[in-house]
CSV table of C-alpha atoms in Angstrom, one decimal:
chain,number,residue,atom,x,y,z
A,1,MET,CA,4.1,17.1,14.7
A,2,THR,CA,6.2,13.6,14.8
A,3,PRO,CA,5.9,11.6,11.3
A,4,HIS,CA,4.2,8.1,11.8
A,5,PRO,CA,6.9,5.5,12.7
A,6,ARG,CA,8.3,3.0,10.6
A,7,LEU,CA,6.5,-0.4,10.6
A,8,PRO,CA,7.6,-2.7,13.1
A,9,LEU,CA,10.1,-5.6,12.0
A,10,GLN,CA,8.1,-8.6,12.1
A,11,ALA,CA,10.6,-11.0,10.7
A,12,VAL,CA,14.0,-11.5,8.5
A,13,LEU,CA,13.9,-13.6,5.6
A,14,PHE,CA,17.6,-15.1,4.2
A,15,ASP,CA,18.6,-16.1,1.0
A,16,MET,CA,20.7,-18.8,1.2
A,17,ASP,CA,23.3,-19.6,-1.5
A,18,GLY,CA,25.7,-16.7,-1.4
A,19,THR,CA,24.0,-15.0,1.7
A,20,LEU,CA,24.1,-17.5,4.7
A,21,VAL,CA,26.7,-19.8,2.9
A,22,ASP,CA,29.3,-19.7,0.8
A,23,THR,CA,27.5,-22.1,-1.8
A,24,GLU,CA,27.4,-19.4,-4.5
A,25,ARG,CA,31.0,-20.3,-5.5
A,26,LEU,CA,30.2,-24.2,-5.4
A,27,TRP,CA,27.0,-23.9,-7.7
A,28,TRP,CA,29.2,-21.6,-10.2
A,29,GLU,CA,31.8,-24.7,-10.0
A,30,ALA,CA,29.2,-27.3,-10.4
A,31,VAL,CA,27.5,-25.5,-13.4
A,32,GLU,CA,30.9,-25.3,-14.8
A,33,HIS,CA,31.6,-28.7,-14.5
A,34,VAL,CA,28.3,-29.8,-16.3
A,35,ALA,CA,28.9,-27.3,-18.9
A,36,GLY,CA,32.0,-28.3,-19.6
A,37,ARG,CA,33.7,-24.7,-19.8
A,38,PRO,CA,34.7,-21.9,-17.6
A,39,LEU,CA,31.7,-19.6,-17.4
A,40,THR,CA,32.1,-15.8,-17.9
A,41,GLU,CA,30.3,-12.8,-16.5
A,42,ALA,CA,27.7,-13.2,-19.5
A,43,ASP,CA,26.5,-16.4,-17.8
A,44,GLN,CA,25.6,-14.6,-14.5
A,45,PRO,CA,22.1,-14.2,-15.4
A,46,GLU,CA,21.5,-17.7,-16.2
A,47,VAL,CA,23.4,-19.1,-13.1
A,48,LEU,CA,23.1,-16.6,-10.1
A,49,GLY,CA,19.9,-17.2,-8.1
A,50,ARG,CA,18.3,-19.4,-10.6
A,51,ALA,CA,16.9,-22.9,-9.8
A,52,VAL,CA,18.4,-25.9,-11.0
A,53,GLU,CA,15.7,-26.7,-13.6
A,54,ASP,CA,16.3,-22.8,-14.9
A,55,THR,CA,19.9,-23.5,-15.3
A,56,ALA,CA,19.3,-26.7,-16.7
A,57,GLU,CA,17.0,-25.6,-19.5
A,58,TRP,CA,19.7,-23.0,-20.6
A,59,LEU,CA,22.8,-25.6,-20.6
A,60,GLY,CA,20.1,-27.6,-22.5
A,61,ALA,CA,19.6,-25.0,-25.3
A,62,THR,CA,23.0,-24.3,-25.4
A,63,THR,CA,24.5,-28.1,-25.6
A,64,GLY,CA,21.1,-29.9,-27.1
A,65,ARG,CA,21.3,-32.3,-24.3
A,66,PRO,CA,18.3,-33.5,-22.4
A,67,LEU,CA,17.1,-31.7,-19.5
A,68,ASP,CA,16.3,-34.4,-17.1
A,69,GLY,CA,19.8,-35.4,-17.5
A,70,ILE,CA,21.4,-32.0,-17.1
A,71,ALA,CA,19.2,-30.9,-14.2
A,72,ARG,CA,20.2,-34.2,-12.2
A,73,GLU,CA,24.0,-34.0,-12.8
A,74,LEU,CA,23.7,-30.3,-11.6
A,75,HIS,CA,22.0,-31.6,-8.8
A,76,ARG,CA,24.4,-34.4,-7.7
A,77,GLU,CA,27.3,-32.2,-8.5
A,78,PHE,CA,26.1,-29.3,-6.2
A,79,VAL,CA,24.9,-31.5,-3.4
A,80,ASN,CA,28.5,-33.4,-3.3
A,81,ARG,CA,30.0,-30.0,-3.2
A,82,VAL,CA,27.8,-28.5,-0.6
A,83,SER,CA,28.2,-31.6,1.6
A,84,THR,CA,32.0,-31.1,2.1
A,85,GLY,CA,31.9,-27.6,1.7
A,86,ILE,CA,29.7,-25.4,3.7
A,87,VAL,CA,31.1,-22.4,5.0
A,88,PRO,CA,29.1,-19.3,6.3
A,89,ARG,CA,29.5,-16.3,5.1
A,90,PRO,CA,31.1,-13.5,7.4
A,91,GLY,CA,28.5,-12.2,10.1
A,92,ALA,CA,25.8,-14.5,8.8
A,93,VAL,CA,25.6,-16.6,12.2
A,94,ASP,CA,26.3,-13.9,14.4
A,95,LEU,CA,23.3,-11.8,13.0
A,96,LEU,CA,21.1,-15.1,13.3
A,97,ASP,CA,22.1,-15.5,16.8
A,98,ALA,CA,21.1,-11.9,17.6
A,99,LEU,CA,17.7,-12.1,16.0
A,100,ALA,CA,17.2,-14.9,17.8
A,101,ARG,CA,17.8,-13.1,21.2
A,102,ASP,CA,15.9,-10.4,20.2
A,103,GLY,CA,12.6,-12.7,19.4
A,104,VAL,CA,12.5,-12.0,15.8
A,105,PRO,CA,11.4,-14.8,13.5
A,106,THR,CA,13.8,-15.7,10.8
A,107,ALA,CA,13.0,-17.8,7.6
A,108,LEU,CA,15.5,-19.4,4.7
A,109,VAL,CA,14.0,-18.9,1.2
A,110,THR,CA,16.2,-20.2,-1.3
A,111,ALA,CA,16.1,-21.4,-5.4
A,112,SER,CA,17.5,-24.5,-4.6
A,113,PRO,CA,16.1,-27.7,-4.2
A,114,ARG,CA,14.9,-28.8,-0.7
A,115,ALA,CA,17.5,-31.4,-0.8
A,116,VAL,CA,20.1,-29.2,-0.8
A,117,ALA,CA,18.4,-26.6,1.7
A,118,ASP,CA,18.3,-29.4,4.0
A,119,THR,CA,21.6,-30.1,4.0
A,120,VAL,CA,22.5,-26.5,4.9
A,121,LEU,CA,20.0,-26.3,7.4
A,122,GLU,CA,21.4,-29.2,9.0
A,123,ALA,CA,25.2,-27.7,8.8
A,124,LEU,CA,23.5,-24.4,10.2
A,125,GLY,CA,21.2,-25.6,12.8
A,126,ALA,CA,17.3,-26.1,11.4
A,127,ASP,CA,16.1,-24.7,14.8
A,128,ARG,CA,17.6,-21.3,14.2
A,129,PHE,CA,14.6,-20.7,11.1
A,130,ALA,CA,10.9,-21.0,11.8
A,131,ALA,CA,10.1,-21.9,8.0
A,132,SER,CA,11.9,-22.5,5.0
A,133,VAL,CA,11.1,-22.5,1.3
A,134,THR,CA,12.6,-24.0,-1.3
A,135,ALA,CA,12.2,-24.2,-5.2
A,136,ASP,CA,10.3,-27.2,-4.4
A,137,ASP,CA,7.5,-25.7,-2.5
A,138,THR,CA,6.2,-22.8,-4.9
A,139,GLY,CA,4.8,-23.1,-8.7
A,140,ARG,CA,7.3,-20.3,-9.4
A,141,THR,CA,10.7,-19.7,-8.1
A,142,LYS,CA,12.7,-16.3,-7.9
A,143,PRO,CA,12.7,-13.8,-9.4
A,144,ALA,CA,8.8,-14.1,-9.0
A,145,PRO,CA,7.4,-13.2,-5.5
A,146,ASP,CA,6.0,-16.4,-4.4
A,147,PRO,CA,8.7,-17.9,-2.6
A,148,TYR,CA,8.9,-14.8,-0.3
A,149,LEU,CA,4.9,-14.6,0.1
A,150,ALA,CA,5.1,-18.2,0.8
A,151,ALA,CA,7.6,-17.6,3.7
A,152,CYS,CA,5.5,-14.6,5.1
A,153,GLU,CA,2.5,-16.8,4.8
A,154,ALA,CA,4.0,-19.6,6.7
A,155,LEU,CA,5.3,-17.0,9.6
A,156,GLY,CA,1.9,-14.8,9.6
A,157,VAL,CA,3.7,-11.9,8.9
A,158,ASP,CA,2.9,-9.1,6.5
A,159,PRO,CA,6.0,-8.9,3.9
A,160,VAL,CA,5.8,-4.9,3.9
A,161,ALA,CA,7.3,-5.5,7.7
A,162,CYS,CA,10.0,-7.8,6.8
A,163,VAL,CA,13.5,-7.5,5.8
A,164,ALA,CA,14.7,-9.9,3.0
A,165,VAL,CA,18.6,-10.6,3.0
A,166,GLU,CA,19.4,-11.3,-0.9
A,167,ASP,CA,23.1,-11.6,-2.4
A,168,THR,CA,21.6,-11.5,-6.1
A,169,GLN,CA,19.5,-8.9,-8.5
A,170,THR,CA,17.4,-12.4,-9.1
A,171,GLY,CA,16.5,-12.3,-5.5
A,172,VAL,CA,16.4,-8.7,-5.0
A,173,ALA,CA,13.4,-8.6,-7.3
A,174,SER,CA,11.7,-11.6,-5.8
A,175,ALA,CA,11.7,-10.2,-2.3
A,176,GLU,CA,10.9,-6.4,-3.7
A,177,ALA,CA,8.1,-7.9,-5.8
A,178,ALA,CA,6.9,-9.4,-2.7
A,179,GLY,CA,6.8,-5.9,-0.7
A,180,CYS,CA,9.9,-6.5,1.7
A,181,ALA,CA,12.5,-4.1,2.2
A,182,VAL,CA,15.9,-5.4,1.0
A,183,LEU,CA,19.2,-5.8,2.9
A,184,ALA,CA,21.6,-6.3,-0.5
A,185,VAL,CA,24.8,-7.9,0.2
A,186,PRO,CA,26.3,-8.8,-3.1
A,187,SER,CA,28.5,-12.1,-3.6
A,188,LEU,CA,29.5,-12.0,-7.2
A,189,ALA,CA,27.9,-9.4,-9.2
A,190,PRO,CA,26.9,-6.0,-8.1
A,191,ILE,CA,23.5,-4.8,-7.0
A,192,GLU,CA,22.8,-1.0,-6.9
A,193,ALA,CA,21.0,1.0,-4.1
A,194,ALA,CA,17.3,1.7,-4.4
A,195,PRO,CA,14.3,3.3,-2.8
A,196,GLY,CA,13.9,0.4,0.0
A,197,ARG,CA,16.8,-1.1,-0.6
A,198,THR,CA,20.1,-1.0,1.2
A,199,VAL,CA,23.5,-2.3,0.3
A,200,ARG,CA,26.1,-3.6,2.5
A,201,ASP,CA,29.8,-5.4,1.5
A,202,SER,CA,28.9,-7.9,4.4
A,203,LEU,CA,26.8,-9.1,7.2
A,204,VAL,CA,29.6,-8.5,9.4
A,205,GLY,CA,28.1,-5.7,12.0
A,206,VAL,CA,24.5,-5.9,10.9
A,207,THR,CA,22.4,-5.5,14.2
A,208,PRO,CA,18.3,-6.2,14.7
A,209,GLN,CA,17.9,-2.8,15.0
A,210,GLN,CA,19.5,-1.6,12.1
A,211,LEU,CA,17.3,-4.1,10.2
A,212,ARG,CA,14.4,-2.6,12.1
A,213,ASP,CA,15.4,1.1,10.7
A,214,MET,CA,15.0,-0.4,7.1
A,215,THR,CA,11.3,-1.6,7.2
A,216,GLY,CA,8.7,0.9,5.4
A,217,ARG,CA,7.2,3.8,6.9
A,218,GLU,CA,3.4,4.4,7.7
A,219,LEU,CA,2.0,7.3,5.3
A,220,ARG,CA,-1.9,8.4,6.1
A,221,VAL,CA,-3.4,10.3,3.6
A,222,MET,CA,-6.9,11.7,4.1
A,223,THR,CA,-9.4,13.5,1.4
A,224,TRP,CA,-11.6,16.0,3.0
A,225,ASN,CA,-14.4,18.1,1.2
A,226,LEU,CA,-14.6,21.2,3.6
A,227,TRP,CA,-17.8,22.4,2.3
A,228,LEU,CA,-17.3,26.0,1.1
A,229,GLY,CA,-14.3,26.1,3.6
A,230,GLY,CA,-16.4,25.1,6.2
A,231,ALA,CA,-18.4,28.1,6.7
A,232,MET,CA,-21.8,26.6,7.4
A,233,VAL,CA,-20.2,25.5,11.0
A,234,ASP,CA,-19.1,27.6,13.7
A,235,ASP,CA,-15.6,27.6,14.6
A,236,HIS,CA,-14.6,25.6,11.6
A,237,ARG,CA,-11.3,26.2,11.1
A,238,ALA,CA,-10.8,25.0,14.8
A,239,LYS,CA,-12.6,21.8,14.2
A,240,GLN,CA,-11.0,21.2,10.9
A,241,VAL,CA,-7.7,21.2,12.6
A,242,GLU,CA,-8.9,18.9,15.5
A,243,ALA,CA,-10.2,16.7,13.0
A,244,ILE,CA,-7.0,16.6,11.0
A,245,VAL,CA,-5.0,16.0,14.0
A,246,ALA,CA,-7.2,13.4,15.5
A,247,SER,CA,-7.0,11.1,12.0
A,248,GLY,CA,-3.3,10.7,12.3
A,249,ALA,CA,-3.2,12.2,8.5
A,250,ASP,CA,0.2,13.2,7.3
A,251,VAL,CA,-1.0,14.5,3.7
A,252,VAL,CA,-4.7,15.8,3.2
A,253,GLY,CA,-5.9,16.7,-0.4
A,254,LEU,CA,-8.6,19.1,0.2
A,255,GLN,CA,-11.6,20.3,-2.1
A,256,GLU,CA,-14.0,23.5,-1.4
A,257,THR,CA,-11.1,25.4,0.4
A,258,ALA,CA,-12.8,28.8,-0.2
A,259,GLY,CA,-9.4,29.8,-1.4
A,260,THR,CA,-7.8,30.2,1.9
A,261,ALA,CA,-8.2,26.8,4.0
A,262,ALA,CA,-5.2,25.1,2.8
A,263,ARG,CA,-2.8,27.9,3.6
A,264,GLU,CA,-4.4,28.4,7.0
A,265,LEU,CA,-4.8,24.9,8.2
A,266,ALA,CA,-1.1,24.6,7.1
A,267,GLU,CA,-0.5,27.4,9.3
A,268,ALA,CA,-2.1,26.1,12.2
A,269,LEU,CA,-0.6,22.6,11.9
A,270,GLY,CA,2.7,23.8,11.1
A,271,TRP,CA,3.0,22.0,7.7
A,272,HIS,CA,3.6,22.4,4.2
A,273,HIS,CA,0.8,23.5,1.6
A,274,HIS,CA,-0.2,24.1,-2.0
A,275,GLN,CA,-3.4,25.9,-2.6
A,276,ALA,CA,-4.4,25.8,-6.3
A,277,GLY,CA,-7.3,28.4,-7.5
A,278,GLU,CA,-10.2,28.6,-5.4
A,279,ASN,CA,-11.1,25.3,-4.5
A,280,LEU,CA,-8.6,22.5,-4.3
A,281,GLY,CA,-5.3,22.5,-1.9
A,282,VAL,CA,-3.0,19.8,-0.4
A,283,ILE,CA,-1.3,20.0,2.8
A,284,SER,CA,1.3,17.8,4.0
A,285,ARG,CA,3.7,17.3,7.2
A,286,TYR,CA,6.3,16.6,4.6
A,287,PRO,CA,7.8,19.1,2.7
A,288,VAL,CA,6.4,19.9,-0.7
A,289,THR,CA,9.2,19.7,-3.3
A,290,ALA,CA,6.7,20.2,-6.4
A,291,ARG,CA,3.6,21.6,-7.4
A,292,PHE,CA,1.6,19.9,-10.4
A,293,GLY,CA,-1.3,21.3,-12.9
A,294,ASP,CA,-2.8,24.7,-13.2
A,295,PRO,CA,-2.2,26.8,-10.6
A,296,ASP,CA,-5.2,28.7,-11.1
A,297,VAL,CA,-7.5,25.7,-11.7
A,298,GLY,CA,-11.3,26.6,-11.3
A,299,PHE,CA,-13.6,24.9,-8.9
A,300,TYR,CA,-13.6,21.8,-10.9
A,301,GLY,CA,-10.3,20.0,-11.7
A,302,ALA,CA,-7.2,18.6,-10.3
A,303,ALA,CA,-4.3,19.9,-8.7
A,304,GLY,CA,-0.8,17.8,-7.5
A,305,VAL,CA,2.1,18.2,-5.3
A,306,ARG,CA,5.4,15.7,-4.6
A,307,VAL,CA,6.2,15.3,-1.1
A,308,GLY,CA,9.3,14.2,0.2
A,309,ILE,CA,9.1,11.9,2.9
A,310,ALA,CA,12.8,11.0,3.5
A,311,PRO,CA,15.6,11.5,1.0
A,312,GLY,CA,15.2,9.5,-1.8
A,313,LEU,CA,11.4,8.8,-0.9
A,314,PRO,CA,8.6,10.9,-2.7
A,315,VAL,CA,5.2,10.4,-3.2
A,316,ASP,CA,3.0,12.3,-5.8
A,317,VAL,CA,-0.7,13.3,-4.1
A,318,TRP,CA,-3.2,14.7,-6.4
A,319,THR,CA,-6.7,16.1,-5.3
A,320,ALA,CA,-9.4,16.3,-7.5
A,321,HIS,CA,-12.8,17.8,-7.2
A,322,LEU,CA,-15.4,16.7,-10.1
A,323,ASP,CA,-18.8,18.3,-11.3
A,324,TYR,CA,-21.6,17.5,-9.3
A,325,THR,CA,-24.5,17.8,-12.0
A,326,PRO,CA,-26.2,15.4,-12.9
A,327,TYR,CA,-25.8,13.3,-10.0
A,328,GLY,CA,-26.0,9.8,-10.5
A,329,PRO,CA,-27.4,8.6,-7.4
A,330,TYR,CA,-30.6,11.1,-7.8
A,331,GLU,CA,-31.1,10.1,-11.1
A,332,ALA,CA,-30.9,6.3,-10.2
A,333,ALA,CA,-32.9,6.5,-6.8
A,334,PHE,CA,-35.4,9.3,-7.9
A,335,ASP,CA,-35.7,9.2,-11.6
A,336,GLN,CA,-35.2,5.4,-12.0
A,337,LEU,CA,-32.8,5.8,-15.0
A,338,PRO,CA,-31.6,2.7,-16.6
A,339,ALA,CA,-27.9,2.0,-16.5
A,340,GLU,CA,-27.3,3.1,-19.9
A,341,GLN,CA,-28.4,6.4,-19.1
A,342,LEU,CA,-26.8,6.8,-15.9
A,343,VAL,CA,-23.3,5.9,-17.5
A,344,ALA,CA,-24.1,8.4,-20.7
A,345,HIS,CA,-24.4,11.3,-18.2
A,346,GLU,CA,-21.2,10.8,-16.4
A,347,GLU,CA,-19.8,12.4,-19.7
A,348,VAL,CA,-18.5,15.8,-17.8
A,349,ARG,CA,-17.0,13.8,-14.8
A,350,LEU,CA,-15.5,11.2,-17.0
A,351,ALA,CA,-13.7,14.2,-19.4
A,352,GLN,CA,-12.4,15.9,-15.7
A,353,MET,CA,-11.3,12.4,-14.6
A,354,ARG,CA,-9.4,11.8,-17.8
A,355,ASP,CA,-8.2,15.2,-18.0
A,356,THR,CA,-6.6,14.6,-14.1
A,357,LEU,CA,-5.2,11.2,-15.4
A,358,GLY,CA,-3.6,12.8,-18.3
A,359,ARG,CA,-1.8,15.7,-16.0
A,360,ILE,CA,-0.6,13.0,-13.7
A,361,ALA,CA,1.0,10.9,-16.3
A,362,GLU,CA,2.7,14.3,-17.7
A,363,SER,CA,4.3,14.4,-14.3
A,364,ALA,CA,4.7,10.8,-13.3
A,365,ASP,CA,8.1,9.3,-12.4
A,366,SER,CA,8.0,5.5,-13.0
A,367,ALA,CA,9.4,5.5,-9.4
A,368,VAL,CA,7.4,7.7,-7.8
A,369,PRO,CA,4.2,6.2,-6.2
A,370,VAL,CA,0.7,8.2,-7.1
A,371,VAL,CA,-2.4,8.8,-4.8
A,372,LEU,CA,-5.1,10.6,-6.2
A,373,VAL,CA,-8.0,11.7,-3.6
A,374,GLY,CA,-11.1,13.5,-4.5
A,375,ASP,CA,-14.9,14.3,-4.5
A,376,PHE,CA,-15.4,12.6,-7.4
A,377,ASN,CA,-19.6,13.1,-7.4
A,378,CYS,CA,-19.9,9.9,-8.5
A,379,PRO,CA,-20.5,6.4,-7.2
A,380,SER,CA,-18.0,3.4,-8.0
A,381,HIS,CA,-18.0,0.7,-10.4
A,382,LEU,CA,-16.6,-1.8,-7.4
A,383,ASP,CA,-19.7,-0.7,-5.6
A,384,ARG,CA,-22.5,-0.9,-7.8
A,385,PRO,CA,-22.0,-3.8,-9.9
A,386,ASP,CA,-25.1,-3.4,-11.7
A,387,VAL,CA,-23.8,0.2,-13.4
A,388,GLU,CA,-20.7,0.4,-15.1
A,389,TRP,CA,-19.8,3.8,-13.3
A,390,PRO,CA,-17.4,5.2,-15.9
A,391,VAL,CA,-15.3,7.6,-13.8
A,392,THR,CA,-14.1,5.2,-11.3
A,393,LYS,CA,-13.2,2.5,-14.1
A,394,ALA,CA,-10.9,4.9,-16.0
A,395,ALA,CA,-9.3,5.4,-13.2
A,396,GLU,CA,-8.9,1.6,-12.7
A,397,GLU,CA,-8.1,1.3,-15.9
A,398,ALA,CA,-5.1,3.9,-15.6
A,399,GLY,CA,-3.7,2.0,-13.0
A,400,LEU,CA,-5.0,3.3,-10.0
A,401,ARG,CA,-5.9,1.1,-7.3
A,402,ASP,CA,-9.0,1.7,-4.8
A,403,SER,CA,-7.6,2.0,-1.6
A,404,TYR,CA,-11.1,1.6,0.7
A,405,ARG,CA,-12.4,-1.2,-1.3
A,406,GLU,CA,-8.6,-2.9,-1.1
A,407,ALA,CA,-9.1,-2.9,2.5
A,408,HIS,CA,-13.0,-3.4,2.8
A,409,PRO,CA,-13.3,-5.7,-0.4
A,410,ASP,CA,-17.5,-6.4,0.1
A,411,PRO,CA,-19.6,-3.2,-0.1
A,412,VAL,CA,-22.6,-4.8,1.5
A,413,THR,CA,-20.6,-5.3,4.7
A,414,ALA,CA,-18.4,-2.0,4.3
A,415,PRO,CA,-20.3,0.3,2.2
A,416,GLY,CA,-18.1,3.4,3.5
A,417,HIS,CA,-20.4,6.2,2.6
A,418,THR,CA,-19.2,9.3,2.6
A,419,TRP,CA,-22.1,11.4,1.4
A,420,SER,CA,-23.9,12.4,3.5
A,421,PRO,CA,-23.1,12.6,7.1
A,422,VAL,CA,-25.8,15.8,7.5
A,423,HIS,CA,-28.3,14.8,4.9
A,424,PRO,CA,-30.5,11.7,5.9
A,425,PHE,CA,-33.3,13.0,3.6
A,426,HIS,CA,-33.1,15.1,0.4
A,427,GLU,CA,-33.1,18.7,1.1
A,428,ASP,CA,-36.0,19.5,-1.0
A,429,GLY,CA,-38.2,19.0,1.9
A,430,SER,CA,-40.0,16.1,0.4
A,431,GLY,CA,-39.1,13.8,2.9
A,432,ARG,CA,-37.0,11.5,0.2
A,433,PRO,CA,-34.4,9.7,1.9
A,434,GLU,CA,-31.2,10.7,0.7
A,435,PRO,CA,-29.2,8.4,-1.3
A,436,GLN,CA,-26.2,7.3,0.4
A,437,ASP,CA,-23.0,6.8,-1.3
A,438,ARG,CA,-19.2,6.4,-1.5
A,439,ILE,CA,-18.5,9.3,-3.6
A,440,ASP,CA,-14.8,10.4,-1.9
A,441,PHE,CA,-11.7,8.6,-2.7
A,442,VAL,CA,-8.3,7.6,-2.1
A,443,LEU,CA,-6.6,6.1,-4.9
A,444,HIS,CA,-3.5,4.9,-5.5
A,445,ARG,CA,-0.4,3.4,-7.4
A,446,GLY,CA,2.7,1.9,-6.4
A,447,LEU,CA,1.7,1.6,-2.4
A,448,THR,CA,0.9,-1.1,-0.1
A,449,VAL,CA,-2.6,-0.6,1.9
A,450,LEU,CA,-2.6,-1.1,5.7
A,451,GLY,CA,-5.7,-0.1,6.5
A,452,SER,CA,-8.6,2.7,5.2
A,453,ARG,CA,-11.5,4.2,7.0
A,454,THR,CA,-14.2,6.8,6.4
A,455,VAL,CA,-14.1,9.4,9.4
A,456,VAL,CA,-17.0,11.8,10.7
A,457,ALA,CA,-16.8,13.4,14.4
A,458,GLY,CA,-19.4,12.8,16.9
A,459,THR,CA,-22.9,12.3,15.5
A,460,PRO,CA,-23.6,15.4,13.4
A,461,LEU,CA,-27.4,17.2,13.7
A,462,PRO,CA,-29.0,16.8,10.1
A,463,TRP,CA,-29.2,20.0,8.0
A,464,PRO,CA,-30.1,22.7,8.4
A,465,ASP,CA,-29.2,22.6,12.0
A,466,VAL,CA,-25.3,21.9,11.6
A,467,ALA,CA,-23.8,25.2,13.0
A,468,GLY,CA,-22.9,23.5,16.4
A,469,ASN,CA,-22.0,20.3,14.8
A,470,ALA,CA,-18.6,19.3,15.9
A,471,TRP,CA,-18.0,17.6,12.3
A,472,PRO,CA,-17.6,20.6,9.9
A,473,SER,CA,-18.9,19.5,6.5
A,474,ASP,CA,-21.5,17.8,4.8
A,475,HIS,CA,-19.0,15.2,3.5
A,476,ALA,CA,-17.1,12.2,5.8
A,477,ALA,CA,-13.4,12.1,5.4
A,478,VAL,CA,-11.6,8.9,4.1
A,479,VAL,CA,-8.3,8.2,5.5
A,480,THR,CA,-6.0,5.3,4.3
A,481,THR,CA,-2.9,4.1,5.7
A,482,PHE,CA,-0.2,2.8,3.2
A,483,ALA,CA,3.3,1.2,3.7
A,484,LEU,CA,6.0,2.9,1.9
A,485,PRO,CA,9.1,1.0,1.1
A,486,GLY,CA,11.9,1.4,3.7
A,487,ASN,CA,14.7,3.8,3.2
């Protein structure tokens, strides 16, 4: 199967000083003039990629001079040099022209003040840029993400589908914090390569296609409780394969696998897999490079894998299944228990979640994104504000975000129910409506959510007349599309 393509390149965002024009040297000379001494390598963090006010504050602290006076002098010295000494960086104009021919919007994003930026824009041709953001336009400047976020907002584009071109570590930090892929072309200080970051000596020979190849990839992660392996529905394995293919998922965290589903589904799809115990599994179109957790985990618990999306681009994916008794929605709807008792009765699931979070922490690498999926058998505190459901709260406190609620913040307009497409009424025969709830989740840390949805094929007949259903489960699945860093 073909992996999902990279995101389309929506815009290219250019730093100014040292990236498009050779003003980094002019700024360095201006600071040396105001400081009254030669600058050294140790001074670079206070000078390169910094706003005038930041460098003025640093000089003020070292010289004792008033900040306003230093800032005015820095600005004057720099503008004087810029007005007579602008030189485009090698390859910069050619790249701007090529992007214009391809219809790719560009923006100027600089920590310099508006007066300096406008001087440079005039020299380069202001019509080359659809937007410009300067130190005067945001409350915070680089290394904060605000300038790049402001540029993306002005262009109406998504940061994860943009490439930022930078020459300093400060600028790189700003662009990456905003979610952009980065082409780093160091001017004075070296910059290391990293996931989502490409480093080149110059812009000479850089093409729009090379920038397109840097944008992030899409990764679709699915969670699915197979309902006792699917055995309640005729021809369930073929229907499971059809559902996974239709979902477009790249990685699927499974629960209730009946011991063989992960292997059999992976074989049918031509994928990789990890089967853990009798109940849990992960299947992936990408190679499984590591396995985490107890391989003989019981019916309840968690298991994880590391998948290699591309060289240098791993993602950890965990699947969890938590105990279903006592079931909070029944206690709330049928027994009318108050909030404090509902929370108290979550102790078993909370302990299982804490164990899962501990296992994730043990195997985690700070540079590797994490996805935790599963059937938690409990509601979310994000859906029912009258009850502080502790299981999802614990995951949130551990830094995991709920992808479905990121994509659909309002639980009223988008409830996202996953329990149950085949149980409109309680199965005890009483005729009571079955509480419909969101108990299956795709949580994450370190990724950008592009969208999330629940999935059910067709209109399943209710229990017990389920054998002929096209959907071979009693749960809806959840599929979240993430943007990964470029590589």
